[in-house]
Amino acid sequence: MTIVELPAEARALLPEPEPHRLLGTGATPDPALWPELYRLLVRGRRLNEQATALTRQGRLAVYPSSTGQEACQIAAALALEPRDWLFPSYRDTLAVITRGVPAPAALGLLRGEWHTGYDPREHRVAPLCTPLATQLPHATGLAHAARLRGDDVVALALVGDGGTSEGDFHEALNFAAVWRAPVVFLVQNNQYAISVPLAVQTAAPSLAHKAIGYGMPGRLVDGNDAPAVLQVLREAVARARSGGGPTLVEAVTYRLDAHTNADDATRYRPPEEVAAWRERDPLTLLARDLRAHGLLTDEAERAARADAETHAAGLRAALTADAAPDPADLFAHVYATPTPHLREQRDAR
């Protein structure tokens, strides 16, 4: 049976044959949305630079930069309503900050502070997840529970291409499709799982094609095209909210920086490859199209940079100040009711 011969309901699950693009195709720009996207991208890029510098200064234990992936991060946060939930991976700090978590709090986990730095329930943002893909079953479970309770809630889970090789990815997508859970899975395909290129991880034509096996739609999007990513995610969120079930979105992007500050990316990536992707920088693409439509002036660009510098300065000041942890916190939140052994340790300190 060929694809053409498949029933209509089965063909509807197939991924887009080409990445979904808006920029450069004559799409009508949104004069309210596109400049705001640009401002947030500029802010995100500056925060990536500042966090990387703070790591070199010893103020953060580690920082997985998302430079080059800002379009995916910003779009993921903007696609959700306040009542929805975001489930980030360890590289998704910008999505967490854009969602409303203060930058110093969002970096609490990477600084080594307790309790991930913020209250997940207050912001409806799960803790940054360091183990690969374990946040995906959590997102599926929350979305399924919301559906059972009749809550109008959607969960959006972010994961890298490396996470799609984990069993948790399979389990989450399988359950989500069976339960028709209102959840969206965004795979940020930045081409490498640390040093392992995508071609070594999978022989699939695209990661979006994996959706077919689970019985959900797969969508392939240019991950450096911020308006396109936002449109595709909003469509997927709307589909989930209306009872249509989950969607797998693959955003094709690139990690311009090393995996973390502990990684030497020059050992596995040729400089020519990085240079080619710099030409596809999401900030450059959006700024070019904004100027082409008369939506970005020199004054607006300076204002965006000033806004970004203000936020970077606030982050710098907060993380440069020494923390004053309470040793008693070591014994808090381990059990709802402390065990006799823990009480003995606490009282003996």
CSV table of C-alpha atoms in Angstrom, one decimal:
chain,number,residue,atom,x,y,z
A,1,MET,CA,0.0,0.0,0.0
A,2,THR,CA,1.4,3.4,-0.9
A,3,ILE,CA,0.9,6.6,1.0
A,4,VAL,CA,-1.6,7.8,-1.6
A,5,GLU,CA,-3.7,4.7,-0.9
A,6,LEU,CA,-3.8,5.2,2.8
A,7,PRO,CA,-7.1,6.2,4.3
A,8,ALA,CA,-7.6,9.9,4.8
A,9,GLU,CA,-7.5,9.6,8.6
A,10,ALA,CA,-4.1,7.8,8.3
A,11,ARG,CA,-2.7,10.4,5.8
A,12,ALA,CA,-3.6,13.2,8.3
A,13,LEU,CA,-1.0,11.8,10.7
A,14,LEU,CA,1.9,12.1,8.2
A,15,PRO,CA,4.5,14.8,8.8
A,16,GLU,CA,4.7,17.8,6.5
A,17,PRO,CA,6.8,16.9,3.4
A,18,GLU,CA,8.9,20.0,3.9
A,19,PRO,CA,9.6,22.3,6.9
A,20,HIS,CA,6.8,24.7,7.5
A,21,ARG,CA,8.1,28.2,6.8
A,22,LEU,CA,6.6,31.7,7.0
A,23,LEU,CA,9.6,34.0,6.6
A,24,GLY,CA,10.6,34.7,3.0
A,25,THR,CA,7.5,33.1,1.5
A,26,GLY,CA,5.4,36.3,1.2
A,27,ALA,CA,3.5,35.7,4.5
A,28,THR,CA,1.9,38.8,5.9
A,29,PRO,CA,3.9,39.8,9.0
A,30,ASP,CA,2.2,40.5,12.3
A,31,PRO,CA,3.3,44.0,13.3
A,32,ALA,CA,2.4,43.3,16.9
A,33,LEU,CA,3.9,39.8,17.2
A,34,TRP,CA,7.1,39.8,15.1
A,35,PRO,CA,8.8,42.8,16.8
A,36,GLU,CA,8.0,41.3,20.2
A,37,LEU,CA,9.5,38.0,19.1
A,38,TYR,CA,12.6,39.8,18.0
A,39,ARG,CA,12.9,41.6,21.4
A,40,LEU,CA,12.6,38.3,23.2
A,41,LEU,CA,15.1,36.7,21.0
A,42,VAL,CA,17.6,39.4,21.6
A,43,ARG,CA,17.0,39.2,25.3
A,44,GLY,CA,17.5,35.4,25.2
A,45,ARG,CA,20.7,35.6,23.3
A,46,ARG,CA,22.1,38.1,25.8
A,47,LEU,CA,21.0,35.9,28.7
A,48,ASN,CA,22.8,33.0,27.1
A,49,GLU,CA,26.0,35.0,26.9
A,50,GLN,CA,25.7,36.3,30.4
A,51,ALA,CA,25.0,32.8,31.9
A,52,THR,CA,28.0,31.4,30.0
A,53,ALA,CA,30.2,34.1,31.4
A,54,LEU,CA,28.9,33.5,34.9
A,55,THR,CA,29.8,29.8,34.5
A,56,ARG,CA,33.4,30.7,33.6
A,57,GLN,CA,33.5,32.8,36.8
A,58,GLY,CA,32.3,29.9,38.9
A,59,ARG,CA,28.9,31.4,39.7
A,60,LEU,CA,27.1,28.5,37.9
A,61,ALA,CA,28.2,24.9,38.2
A,62,VAL,CA,27.3,24.3,34.5
A,63,TYR,CA,25.3,26.0,31.8
A,64,PRO,CA,23.9,24.3,28.7
A,65,SER,CA,23.6,27.2,26.3
A,66,SER,CA,20.7,27.4,23.9
A,67,THR,CA,22.4,29.9,21.6
A,68,GLY,CA,21.1,29.3,18.1
A,69,GLN,CA,17.9,27.7,19.5
A,70,GLU,CA,16.3,30.8,20.9
A,71,ALA,CA,13.4,30.7,18.4
A,72,CYS,CA,12.3,27.3,19.7
A,73,GLN,CA,12.6,28.4,23.3
A,74,ILE,CA,10.7,31.6,23.0
A,75,ALA,CA,8.0,30.1,20.8
A,76,ALA,CA,7.4,27.2,23.2
A,77,ALA,CA,6.6,29.7,26.1
A,78,LEU,CA,4.4,32.0,24.0
A,79,ALA,CA,2.4,29.1,22.6
A,80,LEU,CA,0.9,28.4,26.0
A,81,GLU,CA,-1.9,29.9,28.0
A,82,PRO,CA,-1.3,30.8,31.7
A,83,ARG,CA,-3.3,27.7,32.8
A,84,ASP,CA,-1.1,25.4,30.7
A,85,TRP,CA,2.1,23.6,31.8
A,86,LEU,CA,5.6,23.6,30.4
A,87,PHE,CA,8.0,20.7,30.9
A,88,PRO,CA,11.6,21.8,30.1
A,89,SER,CA,14.8,19.9,29.7
A,90,TYR,CA,18.1,21.1,31.1
A,91,ARG,CA,18.8,23.3,28.0
A,92,ASP,CA,15.4,25.1,28.1
A,93,THR,CA,16.2,27.9,30.6
A,94,LEU,CA,15.1,30.6,28.1
A,95,ALA,CA,11.7,29.0,27.7
A,96,VAL,CA,11.3,28.9,31.5
A,97,ILE,CA,12.3,32.6,31.8
A,98,THR,CA,9.9,33.6,29.0
A,99,ARG,CA,7.2,31.7,30.8
A,100,GLY,CA,7.6,34.1,33.7
A,101,VAL,CA,10.1,32.5,36.1
A,102,PRO,CA,12.7,35.1,37.2
A,103,ALA,CA,16.1,34.4,35.5
A,104,PRO,CA,18.0,33.9,38.8
A,105,ALA,CA,15.4,31.4,40.0
A,106,ALA,CA,15.4,29.6,36.6
A,107,LEU,CA,19.1,29.1,37.0
A,108,GLY,CA,18.9,27.9,40.6
A,109,LEU,CA,19.3,24.2,39.7
A,110,LEU,CA,22.4,24.9,37.6
A,111,ARG,CA,23.8,26.9,40.5
A,112,GLY,CA,23.3,24.0,42.9
A,113,GLU,CA,20.6,25.5,45.0
A,114,TRP,CA,17.9,23.4,46.5
A,115,HIS,CA,14.4,22.8,45.2
A,116,THR,CA,15.2,23.8,41.6
A,117,GLY,CA,15.1,27.5,42.4
A,118,TYR,CA,11.3,28.2,41.9
A,119,ASP,CA,7.9,26.8,42.8
A,120,PRO,CA,6.7,24.8,39.8
A,121,ARG,CA,3.0,25.2,40.7
A,122,GLU,CA,3.2,29.0,40.9
A,123,HIS,CA,4.5,29.3,37.3
A,124,ARG,CA,3.1,26.0,36.0
A,125,VAL,CA,6.7,25.1,34.9
A,126,ALA,CA,8.1,21.7,35.9
A,127,PRO,CA,11.7,21.7,37.2
A,128,LEU,CA,14.5,21.7,34.6
A,129,CYS,CA,15.0,18.0,33.8
A,130,THR,CA,18.6,16.8,33.6
A,131,PRO,CA,18.0,13.1,32.9
A,132,LEU,CA,17.2,12.7,29.2
A,133,ALA,CA,13.5,12.6,28.4
A,134,THR,CA,12.2,11.7,31.8
A,135,GLN,CA,10.0,14.8,31.7
A,136,LEU,CA,8.0,13.5,28.8
A,137,PRO,CA,6.1,10.8,30.8
A,138,HIS,CA,5.5,13.4,33.5
A,139,ALA,CA,3.9,15.8,30.9
A,140,THR,CA,1.8,13.0,29.5
A,141,GLY,CA,0.6,12.0,33.0
A,142,LEU,CA,-0.3,15.6,33.9
A,143,ALA,CA,-2.1,16.1,30.6
A,144,HIS,CA,-4.0,12.8,31.0
A,145,ALA,CA,-5.0,13.7,34.6
A,146,ALA,CA,-6.2,17.2,33.4
A,147,ARG,CA,-8.3,15.5,30.7
A,148,LEU,CA,-9.9,13.1,33.2
A,149,ARG,CA,-10.7,16.0,35.6
A,150,GLY,CA,-12.2,18.1,32.8
A,151,ASP,CA,-9.5,20.8,33.2
A,152,ASP,CA,-8.8,22.9,30.1
A,153,VAL,CA,-5.1,22.4,30.3
A,154,VAL,CA,-2.4,21.5,27.8
A,155,ALA,CA,1.1,20.3,28.6
A,156,LEU,CA,4.0,21.2,26.3
A,157,ALA,CA,7.2,19.1,26.7
A,158,LEU,CA,10.6,20.0,25.2
A,159,VAL,CA,13.3,17.5,24.4
A,160,GLY,CA,16.4,17.3,22.3
A,161,ASP,CA,17.1,14.9,19.5
A,162,GLY,CA,19.2,12.8,21.8
A,163,GLY,CA,16.2,12.3,24.1
A,164,THR,CA,14.3,10.7,21.3
A,165,SER,CA,16.6,7.7,21.6
A,166,GLU,CA,15.5,7.1,25.2
A,167,GLY,CA,12.8,4.6,26.3
A,168,ASP,CA,11.0,7.4,28.1
A,169,PHE,CA,10.3,9.1,24.7
A,170,HIS,CA,8.6,5.9,23.4
A,171,GLU,CA,6.6,5.4,26.6
A,172,ALA,CA,5.4,9.0,26.7
A,173,LEU,CA,4.3,9.2,23.1
A,174,ASN,CA,2.7,5.8,23.2
A,175,PHE,CA,0.6,6.5,26.3
A,176,ALA,CA,-0.2,10.0,25.1
A,177,ALA,CA,-1.6,8.7,21.8
A,178,VAL,CA,-3.6,5.9,23.4
A,179,TRP,CA,-5.1,8.2,26.0
A,180,ARG,CA,-5.5,11.1,23.5
A,181,ALA,CA,-3.8,13.3,26.2
A,182,PRO,CA,-3.7,17.0,25.5
A,183,VAL,CA,0.1,17.2,25.2
A,184,VAL,CA,2.5,18.6,22.6
A,185,PHE,CA,6.0,17.2,22.2
A,186,LEU,CA,8.6,19.7,20.8
A,187,VAL,CA,11.8,18.0,19.7
A,188,GLN,CA,14.6,20.6,19.2
A,189,ASN,CA,16.8,18.8,16.7
A,190,ASN,CA,20.0,20.6,17.2
A,191,GLN,CA,21.9,17.9,15.2
A,192,TYR,CA,23.9,16.5,18.1
A,193,ALA,CA,23.4,14.5,21.3
A,194,ILE,CA,26.5,15.9,22.9
A,195,SER,CA,29.0,14.6,20.3
A,196,VAL,CA,26.7,12.0,18.6
A,197,PRO,CA,25.3,13.3,15.3
A,198,LEU,CA,21.7,12.6,14.4
A,199,ALA,CA,22.6,10.1,11.6
A,200,VAL,CA,24.1,7.8,14.2
A,201,GLN,CA,21.0,7.9,16.4
A,202,THR,CA,18.2,7.1,13.8
A,203,ALA,CA,17.7,6.1,10.2
A,204,ALA,CA,14.2,7.7,10.1
A,205,PRO,CA,13.7,10.3,7.3
A,206,SER,CA,13.0,12.8,10.1
A,207,LEU,CA,12.2,12.6,13.8
A,208,ALA,CA,8.7,13.9,12.9
A,209,HIS,CA,8.1,10.7,11.0
A,210,LYS,CA,8.3,8.8,14.3
A,211,ALA,CA,4.8,10.2,15.1
A,212,ILE,CA,3.3,7.8,12.6
A,213,GLY,CA,4.0,4.8,14.6
A,214,TYR,CA,2.3,6.2,17.6
A,215,GLY,CA,-0.8,7.3,15.8
A,216,MET,CA,-0.4,11.1,16.1
A,217,PRO,CA,0.4,13.9,13.7
A,218,GLY,CA,4.0,14.7,13.1
A,219,ARG,CA,5.0,18.3,12.1
A,220,LEU,CA,8.4,19.4,10.7
A,221,VAL,CA,9.3,23.0,11.2
A,222,ASP,CA,12.3,25.3,10.5
A,223,GLY,CA,13.4,25.7,14.1
A,224,ASN,CA,15.3,29.0,13.3
A,225,ASP,CA,12.1,30.6,12.0
A,226,ALA,CA,10.5,32.0,15.1
A,227,PRO,CA,7.1,32.9,13.6
A,228,ALA,CA,6.8,29.6,11.9
A,229,VAL,CA,7.7,27.6,15.1
A,230,LEU,CA,5.1,29.7,17.1
A,231,GLN,CA,2.4,29.1,14.5
A,232,VAL,CA,3.0,25.3,14.4
A,233,LEU,CA,3.0,25.1,18.2
A,234,ARG,CA,-0.1,27.2,18.5
A,235,GLU,CA,-1.9,24.9,16.1
A,236,ALA,CA,-0.7,21.8,18.0
A,237,VAL,CA,-1.8,23.3,21.3
A,238,ALA,CA,-5.2,24.3,19.9
A,239,ARG,CA,-5.6,20.7,18.6
A,240,ALA,CA,-4.8,19.3,22.0
A,241,ARG,CA,-7.1,21.6,23.8
A,242,SER,CA,-10.0,20.8,21.5
A,243,GLY,CA,-9.7,17.1,22.2
A,244,GLY,CA,-7.7,16.1,19.2
A,245,GLY,CA,-4.9,14.5,21.2
A,246,PRO,CA,-1.1,14.9,21.1
A,247,THR,CA,1.2,16.2,18.3
A,248,LEU,CA,4.9,15.6,17.8
A,249,VAL,CA,6.7,18.7,16.4
A,250,GLU,CA,10.3,18.5,15.2
A,251,ALA,CA,12.1,21.8,15.0
A,252,VAL,CA,15.2,21.6,12.9
A,253,THR,CA,17.8,24.0,14.5
A,254,TYR,CA,21.5,24.0,15.6
A,255,ARG,CA,23.4,24.4,18.8
A,256,LEU,CA,26.0,27.1,18.0
A,257,ASP,CA,27.8,26.8,21.3
A,258,ALA,CA,29.3,23.7,22.9
A,259,HIS,CA,27.1,21.2,24.7
A,260,THR,CA,28.0,22.7,28.0
A,261,ASN,CA,31.0,24.6,29.4
A,262,ALA,CA,32.7,21.2,30.0
A,263,ASP,CA,32.5,20.2,26.3
A,264,ASP,CA,35.0,20.8,23.5
A,265,ALA,CA,32.7,20.8,20.4
A,266,THR,CA,35.7,21.3,18.1
A,267,ARG,CA,36.5,17.6,18.5
A,268,TYR,CA,33.4,16.5,16.7
A,269,ARG,CA,32.1,19.5,14.6
A,270,PRO,CA,34.0,21.1,11.7
A,271,PRO,CA,34.2,24.9,11.8
A,272,GLU,CA,32.7,25.0,8.3
A,273,GLU,CA,29.5,23.4,9.6
A,274,VAL,CA,29.1,25.9,12.5
A,275,ALA,CA,29.8,28.8,10.1
A,276,ALA,CA,27.1,27.6,7.7
A,277,TRP,CA,24.5,27.4,10.5
A,278,ARG,CA,25.5,30.9,11.8
A,279,GLU,CA,24.2,32.2,8.5
A,280,ARG,CA,20.8,30.7,9.6
A,281,ASP,CA,20.9,32.5,13.0
A,282,PRO,CA,17.3,33.0,14.1
A,283,LEU,CA,18.0,36.6,15.2
A,284,THR,CA,19.6,37.4,11.8
A,285,LEU,CA,16.7,35.9,9.9
A,286,LEU,CA,14.0,37.7,11.9
A,287,ALA,CA,15.8,41.0,11.8
A,288,ARG,CA,16.2,40.8,8.1
A,289,ASP,CA,12.5,40.1,7.5
A,290,LEU,CA,11.4,42.8,9.9
A,291,ARG,CA,13.5,45.4,8.2
A,292,ALA,CA,12.3,44.2,4.8
A,293,HIS,CA,8.7,45.0,6.0
A,294,GLY,CA,9.6,48.2,7.8
A,295,LEU,CA,9.0,46.8,11.2
A,296,LEU,CA,12.5,47.2,12.7
A,297,THR,CA,14.2,50.6,13.0
A,298,ASP,CA,17.6,51.4,14.3
A,299,GLU,CA,15.9,52.9,17.4
A,300,ALA,CA,13.9,49.8,18.0
A,301,GLU,CA,17.0,47.6,17.7
A,302,ARG,CA,18.9,49.8,20.2
A,303,ALA,CA,15.9,49.5,22.5
A,304,ALA,CA,15.8,45.7,22.3
A,305,ARG,CA,19.5,45.6,23.1
A,306,ALA,CA,19.1,47.9,26.0
A,307,ASP,CA,16.3,45.8,27.4
A,308,ALA,CA,18.5,42.7,27.0
A,309,GLU,CA,21.3,44.4,28.8
A,310,THR,CA,19.1,45.4,31.7
A,311,HIS,CA,18.0,41.8,32.2
A,312,ALA,CA,21.6,40.5,31.9
A,313,ALA,CA,22.7,43.0,34.5
A,314,GLY,CA,20.0,41.9,36.9
A,315,LEU,CA,21.0,38.3,36.4
A,316,ARG,CA,24.7,39.2,37.0
A,317,ALA,CA,23.9,41.1,40.2
A,318,ALA,CA,21.7,38.3,41.5
A,319,LEU,CA,24.2,35.5,40.8
A,320,THR,CA,27.3,37.4,41.9
A,321,ALA,CA,25.8,37.8,45.4
A,322,ASP,CA,26.9,34.9,47.6
A,323,ALA,CA,24.1,32.6,48.7
A,324,ALA,CA,23.4,32.1,52.4
A,325,PRO,CA,22.0,28.5,52.6
A,326,ASP,CA,20.5,27.2,55.8
A,327,PRO,CA,22.1,23.9,56.7
A,328,ALA,CA,18.8,22.8,58.2
A,329,ASP,CA,17.4,22.7,54.6
A,330,LEU,CA,19.4,19.4,54.1
A,331,PHE,CA,16.7,17.7,56.3
A,332,ALA,CA,13.7,19.4,54.9
A,333,HIS,CA,11.4,18.0,52.1
A,334,VAL,CA,13.0,14.5,52.2
A,335,TYR,CA,9.9,13.0,53.8
A,336,ALA,CA,6.4,14.5,54.5
A,337,THR,CA,7.0,13.4,58.1
A,338,PRO,CA,10.7,13.2,59.1
A,339,THR,CA,11.9,9.8,60.1
A,340,PRO,CA,13.4,9.2,63.6
A,341,HIS,CA,16.8,8.8,61.9
A,342,LEU,CA,16.5,12.2,60.1
A,343,ARG,CA,15.3,13.9,63.3
A,344,GLU,CA,18.3,12.5,65.1
A,345,GLN,CA,20.7,13.8,62.5
A,346,ARG,CA,19.0,17.2,62.4
A,347,ASP,CA,19.1,17.6,66.2
A,348,ALA,CA,22.8,16.5,66.4
A,349,ARG,CA,24.2,19.1,64.0
